[in-house]
Coordinates of C-alpha atoms in Angstrom, one line a residue:
X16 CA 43.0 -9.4 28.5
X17 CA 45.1 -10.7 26.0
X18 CA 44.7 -14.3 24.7
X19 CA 41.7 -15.1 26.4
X20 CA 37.8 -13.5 25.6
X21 CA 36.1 -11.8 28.1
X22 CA 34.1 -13.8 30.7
X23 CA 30.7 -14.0 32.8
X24 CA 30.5 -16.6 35.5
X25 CA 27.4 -16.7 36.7
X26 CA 27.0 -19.0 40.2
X27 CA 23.6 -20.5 40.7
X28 CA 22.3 -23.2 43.1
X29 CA 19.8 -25.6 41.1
X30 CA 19.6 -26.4 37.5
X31 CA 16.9 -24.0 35.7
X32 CA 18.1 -21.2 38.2
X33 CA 20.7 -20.6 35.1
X34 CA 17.1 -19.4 32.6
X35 CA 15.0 -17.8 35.3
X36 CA 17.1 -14.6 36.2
X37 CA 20.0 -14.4 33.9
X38 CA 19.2 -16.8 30.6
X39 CA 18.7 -13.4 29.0
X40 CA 22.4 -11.7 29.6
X41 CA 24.1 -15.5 29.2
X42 CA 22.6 -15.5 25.5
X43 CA 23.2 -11.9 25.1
X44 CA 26.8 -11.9 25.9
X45 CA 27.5 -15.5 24.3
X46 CA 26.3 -14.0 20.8
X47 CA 28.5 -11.1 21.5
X48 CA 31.2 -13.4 21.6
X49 CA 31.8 -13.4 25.4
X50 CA 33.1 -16.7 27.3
X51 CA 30.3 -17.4 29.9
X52 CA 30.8 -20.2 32.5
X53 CA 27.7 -21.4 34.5
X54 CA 28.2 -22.8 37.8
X55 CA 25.5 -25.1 39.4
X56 CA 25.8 -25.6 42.9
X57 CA 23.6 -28.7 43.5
X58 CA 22.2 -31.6 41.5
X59 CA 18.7 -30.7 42.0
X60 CA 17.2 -33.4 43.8
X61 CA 14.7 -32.2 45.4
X62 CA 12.6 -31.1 42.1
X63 CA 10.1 -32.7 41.2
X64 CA 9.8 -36.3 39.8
X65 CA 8.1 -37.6 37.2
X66 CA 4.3 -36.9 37.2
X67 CA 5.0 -34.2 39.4
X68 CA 5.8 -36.0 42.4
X69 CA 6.7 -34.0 45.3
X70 CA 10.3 -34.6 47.7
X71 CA 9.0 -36.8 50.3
X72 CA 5.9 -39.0 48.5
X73 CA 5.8 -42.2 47.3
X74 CA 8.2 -42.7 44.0
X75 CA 10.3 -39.5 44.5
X76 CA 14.0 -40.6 44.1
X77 CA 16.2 -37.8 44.5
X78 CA 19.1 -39.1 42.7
X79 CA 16.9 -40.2 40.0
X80 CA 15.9 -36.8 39.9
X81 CA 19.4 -35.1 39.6
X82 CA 20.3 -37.0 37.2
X83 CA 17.0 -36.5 34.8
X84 CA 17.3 -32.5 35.5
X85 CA 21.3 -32.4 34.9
X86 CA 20.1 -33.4 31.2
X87 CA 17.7 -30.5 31.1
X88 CA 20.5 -28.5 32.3
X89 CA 22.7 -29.7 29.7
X90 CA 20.1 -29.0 27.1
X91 CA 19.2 -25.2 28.5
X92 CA 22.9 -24.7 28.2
X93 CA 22.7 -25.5 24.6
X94 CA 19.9 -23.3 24.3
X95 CA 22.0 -20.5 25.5
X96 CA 25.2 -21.0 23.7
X97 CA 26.8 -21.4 27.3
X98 CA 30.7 -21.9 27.0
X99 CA 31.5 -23.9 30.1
X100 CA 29.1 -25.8 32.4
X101 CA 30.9 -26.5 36.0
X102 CA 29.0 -28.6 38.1
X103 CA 30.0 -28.3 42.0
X104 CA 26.9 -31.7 42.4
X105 CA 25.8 -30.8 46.0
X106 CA 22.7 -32.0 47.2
X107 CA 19.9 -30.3 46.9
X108 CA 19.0 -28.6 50.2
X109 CA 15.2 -28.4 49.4
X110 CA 13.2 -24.8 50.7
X111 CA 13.8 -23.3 53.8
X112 CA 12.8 -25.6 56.9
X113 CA 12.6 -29.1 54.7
X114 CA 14.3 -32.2 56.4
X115 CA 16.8 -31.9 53.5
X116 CA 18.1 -29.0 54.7
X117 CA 19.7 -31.1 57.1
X118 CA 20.9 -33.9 55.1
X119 CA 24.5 -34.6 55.3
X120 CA 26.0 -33.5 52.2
X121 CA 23.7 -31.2 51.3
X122 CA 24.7 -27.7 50.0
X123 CA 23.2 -25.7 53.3
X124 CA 25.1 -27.8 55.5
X125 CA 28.4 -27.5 53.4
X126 CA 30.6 -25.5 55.3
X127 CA 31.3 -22.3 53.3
X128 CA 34.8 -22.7 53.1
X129 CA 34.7 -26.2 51.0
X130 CA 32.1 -24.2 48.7
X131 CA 34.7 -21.6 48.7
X132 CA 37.5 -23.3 47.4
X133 CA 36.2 -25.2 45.3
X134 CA 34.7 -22.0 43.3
X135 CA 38.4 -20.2 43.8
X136 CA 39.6 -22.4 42.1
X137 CA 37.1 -22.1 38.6
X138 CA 37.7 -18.6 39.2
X139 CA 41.1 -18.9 38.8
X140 CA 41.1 -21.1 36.0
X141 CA 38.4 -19.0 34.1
X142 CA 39.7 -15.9 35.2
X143 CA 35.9 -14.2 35.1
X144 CA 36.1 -10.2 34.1
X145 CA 31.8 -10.4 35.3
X146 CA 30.7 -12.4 38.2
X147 CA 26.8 -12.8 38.9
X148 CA 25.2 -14.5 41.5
X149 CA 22.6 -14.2 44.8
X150 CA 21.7 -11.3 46.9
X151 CA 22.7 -12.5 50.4
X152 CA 19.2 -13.7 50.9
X153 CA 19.2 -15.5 48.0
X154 CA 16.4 -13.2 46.1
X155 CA 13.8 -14.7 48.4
X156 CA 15.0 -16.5 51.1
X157 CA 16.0 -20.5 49.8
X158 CA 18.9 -21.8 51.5
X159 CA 21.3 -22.9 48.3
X160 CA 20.6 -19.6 47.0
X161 CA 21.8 -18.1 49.9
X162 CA 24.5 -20.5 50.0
X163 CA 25.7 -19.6 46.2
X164 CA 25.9 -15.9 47.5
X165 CA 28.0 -16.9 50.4
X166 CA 30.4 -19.2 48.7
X167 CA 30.9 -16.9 45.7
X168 CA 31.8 -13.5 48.2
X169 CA 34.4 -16.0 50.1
X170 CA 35.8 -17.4 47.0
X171 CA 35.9 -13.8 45.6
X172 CA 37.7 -12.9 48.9
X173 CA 40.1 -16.2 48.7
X174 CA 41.4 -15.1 45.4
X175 CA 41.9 -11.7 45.7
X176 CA 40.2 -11.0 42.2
X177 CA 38.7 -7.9 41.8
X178 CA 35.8 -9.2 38.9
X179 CA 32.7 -7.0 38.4
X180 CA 30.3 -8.7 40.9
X181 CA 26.6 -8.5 40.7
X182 CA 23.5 -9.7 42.3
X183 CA 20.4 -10.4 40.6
X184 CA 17.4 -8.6 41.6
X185 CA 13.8 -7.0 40.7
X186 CA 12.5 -4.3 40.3
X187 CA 9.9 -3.1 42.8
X188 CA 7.7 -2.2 39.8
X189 CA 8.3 -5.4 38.0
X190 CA 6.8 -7.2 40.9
X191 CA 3.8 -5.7 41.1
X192 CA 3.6 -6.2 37.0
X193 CA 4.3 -9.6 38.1
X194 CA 1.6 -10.0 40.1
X195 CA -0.9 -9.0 37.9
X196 CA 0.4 -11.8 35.5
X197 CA 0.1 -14.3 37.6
X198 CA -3.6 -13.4 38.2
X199 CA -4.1 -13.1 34.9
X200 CA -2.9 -16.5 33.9
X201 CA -2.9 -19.1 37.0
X202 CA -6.3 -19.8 37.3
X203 CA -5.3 -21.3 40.7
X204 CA -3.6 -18.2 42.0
X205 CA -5.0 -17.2 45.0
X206 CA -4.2 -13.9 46.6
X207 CA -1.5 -13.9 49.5
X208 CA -2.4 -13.5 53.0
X209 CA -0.9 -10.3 54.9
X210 CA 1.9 -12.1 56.1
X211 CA 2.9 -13.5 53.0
X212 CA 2.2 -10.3 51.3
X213 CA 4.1 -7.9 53.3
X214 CA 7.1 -10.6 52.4
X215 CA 6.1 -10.3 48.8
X216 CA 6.6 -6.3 49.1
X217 CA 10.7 -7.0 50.5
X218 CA 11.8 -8.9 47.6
X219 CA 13.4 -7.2 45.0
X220 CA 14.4 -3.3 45.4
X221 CA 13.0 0.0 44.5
X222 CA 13.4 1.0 40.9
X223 CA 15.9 3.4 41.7
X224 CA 18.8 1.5 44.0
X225 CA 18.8 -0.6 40.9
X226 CA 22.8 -0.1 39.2
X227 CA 22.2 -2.0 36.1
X228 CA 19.3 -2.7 33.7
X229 CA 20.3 -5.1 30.8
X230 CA 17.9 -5.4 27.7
X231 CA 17.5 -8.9 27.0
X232 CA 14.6 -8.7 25.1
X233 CA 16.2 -10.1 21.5
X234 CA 16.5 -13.3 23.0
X235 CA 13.6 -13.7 25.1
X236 CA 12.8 -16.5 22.6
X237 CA 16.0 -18.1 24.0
X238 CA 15.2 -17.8 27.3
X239 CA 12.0 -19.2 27.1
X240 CA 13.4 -22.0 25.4
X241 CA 15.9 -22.6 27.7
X242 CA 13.0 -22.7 30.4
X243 CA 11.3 -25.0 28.9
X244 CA 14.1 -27.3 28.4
X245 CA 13.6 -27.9 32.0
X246 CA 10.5 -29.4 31.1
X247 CA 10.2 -32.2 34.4
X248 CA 9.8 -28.6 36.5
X249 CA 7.0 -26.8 34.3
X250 CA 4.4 -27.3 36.8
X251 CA 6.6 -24.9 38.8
X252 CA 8.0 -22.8 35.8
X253 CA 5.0 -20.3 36.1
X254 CA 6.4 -18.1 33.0
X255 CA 6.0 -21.2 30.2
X256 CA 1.3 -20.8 30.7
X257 CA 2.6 -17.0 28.9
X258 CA 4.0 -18.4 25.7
X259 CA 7.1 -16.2 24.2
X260 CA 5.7 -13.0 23.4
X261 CA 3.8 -12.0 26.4
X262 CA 7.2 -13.7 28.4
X263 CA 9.6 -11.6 26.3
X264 CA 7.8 -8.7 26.8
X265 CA 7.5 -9.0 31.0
X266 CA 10.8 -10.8 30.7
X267 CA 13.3 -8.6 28.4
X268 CA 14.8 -6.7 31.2
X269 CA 16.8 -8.2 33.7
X270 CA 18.1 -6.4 36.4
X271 CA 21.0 -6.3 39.0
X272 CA 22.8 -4.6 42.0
X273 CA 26.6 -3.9 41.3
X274 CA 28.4 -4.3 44.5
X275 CA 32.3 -4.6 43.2
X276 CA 33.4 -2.8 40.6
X277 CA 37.1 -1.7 39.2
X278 CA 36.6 0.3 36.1
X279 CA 34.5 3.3 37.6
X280 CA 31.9 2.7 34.7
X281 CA 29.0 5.1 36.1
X282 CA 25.7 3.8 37.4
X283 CA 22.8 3.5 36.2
X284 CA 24.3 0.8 33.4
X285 CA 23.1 -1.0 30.9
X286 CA 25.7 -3.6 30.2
X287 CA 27.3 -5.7 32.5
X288 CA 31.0 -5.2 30.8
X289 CA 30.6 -1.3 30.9
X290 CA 34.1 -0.3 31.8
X291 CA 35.8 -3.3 30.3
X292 CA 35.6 -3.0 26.8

């Protein structure tokens, strides 16, 4: 530990990712005077364009894109008081089942070695005491996500370092909750079919094979900020139609799965550096 702070790398896929499921702990720890290091996987390219335009219509450039939503990244990592931005600049692999998934280049079709070693060696240099990323189906089930899961375990297993590792999650009950929000304030929300529900039900996990609950909720203001920084993607950033209170309030827990762990901190936890300091 000595002569350098302790440190959270979190590995995400797309810029934005970084606010959605952990803006709340990289603001937390950062104002407790932790090191936190955000890696981005890809540039982001298949977001949408100005106007909204979708990947695939008419006046979509992908590069044009990346580089309008790498400023937006740079600008949510301000919000958050992030130490260290890495950028690893893949492109974008799009959902599950686009043509970009296929795309030379792309992140999906990187093979998960390169990712690997590339991440080993930020890990090495930054030395993270926290690691967060993916569950290894990427939450629900988007390629780079899954990618950013698979590169970060390899990496973890390249290096030999034994970090806290964690994957982000939800709770079961949250979900639900969640749910009910989005009825409440998408006018345009339209209830699920079966199929689509009963995949609703898998994601996340039951309350109780939850490890760590971290309250966020002093800088929910932060995160929401940092959200909106990413303002060429609000027509997909549901959470913005809540303003800050109602979003701090669903928002000001978030939630993980430990899966490696060194310091025998007991379980449930509330902080991700339980056992380190």
């Amino acid at each position: 530990m000595v002569g350098r702070p302790l440190t959270l790398m979190a590995v995400h896929a797309h810029p934005d990712d970084e606010a959605t499921g952990t803006g709340g702990v990289l603001a937390r720890y950062a104002a407790e005077g932790m090191r936190t290091v955000l890696v981005t996987c890809t540039d982001g390219g298949c977001g949408d364009g100005p106007g909204g335009v979708k990947p695939g219509e008419p006046g979509h450039d992908p590069a044009a894109v990346a580089v309008m939503r790498r400023q937006e990244l740079e600008a949510s990592c301000e919000v958050l008081k992030i130490s260290h931005l890495e950028l690893l600049e893949y492109a974008d692999s799009g959902m599950m089942g686009w043509p970009a998934n296929d795309a030379p280049g792309s992140f999906w079709q990187t093979p998960v070695e390169e990712g690997a070693a590339r991440l080993a060696e930020l890990f090495r240099r930054y030395q993270p005491d926290v690691v967060v990323t993916y569950d290894e189906n990427g939450f629900y089930g988007h390629p780079d996500h899954i990618q950013a899961n698979r590169i970060t375990m390899a990496a973890l297993a390249m290096t030999g370092m034994t970090p806290k590792v964690y994957w982000t999650t939800a709770p079961r009950s949250m979900m639900q909750r969640f749910g009910e929000v989005m009825r409440e304030f998408g006018a345009d929300w339209e209830e699920p079919d079966p199929a689509e529900a009963a995949a609703m039900q898998e994601i996340g996990l039951p309350d109780e094979e939850i490890t760590t609950w971290v309250d966020t909720t002093e800088f929910g203001g932060q995160k929401f900020d940092a959200l909106a920084a990413h303002a060429s993607q609000g027509e997909n950033i549901f959470f913005l139609r809540m303003g800050k209170e109602r979003f701090t309030e669903l928002m000001g827990t978030e939630t993980f799965v430990r899966v490696q762990d060194a310091t025998g901190a007991a379980v449930p936890e509330n902080d991700l550096f339980a056992g380190l300091r």
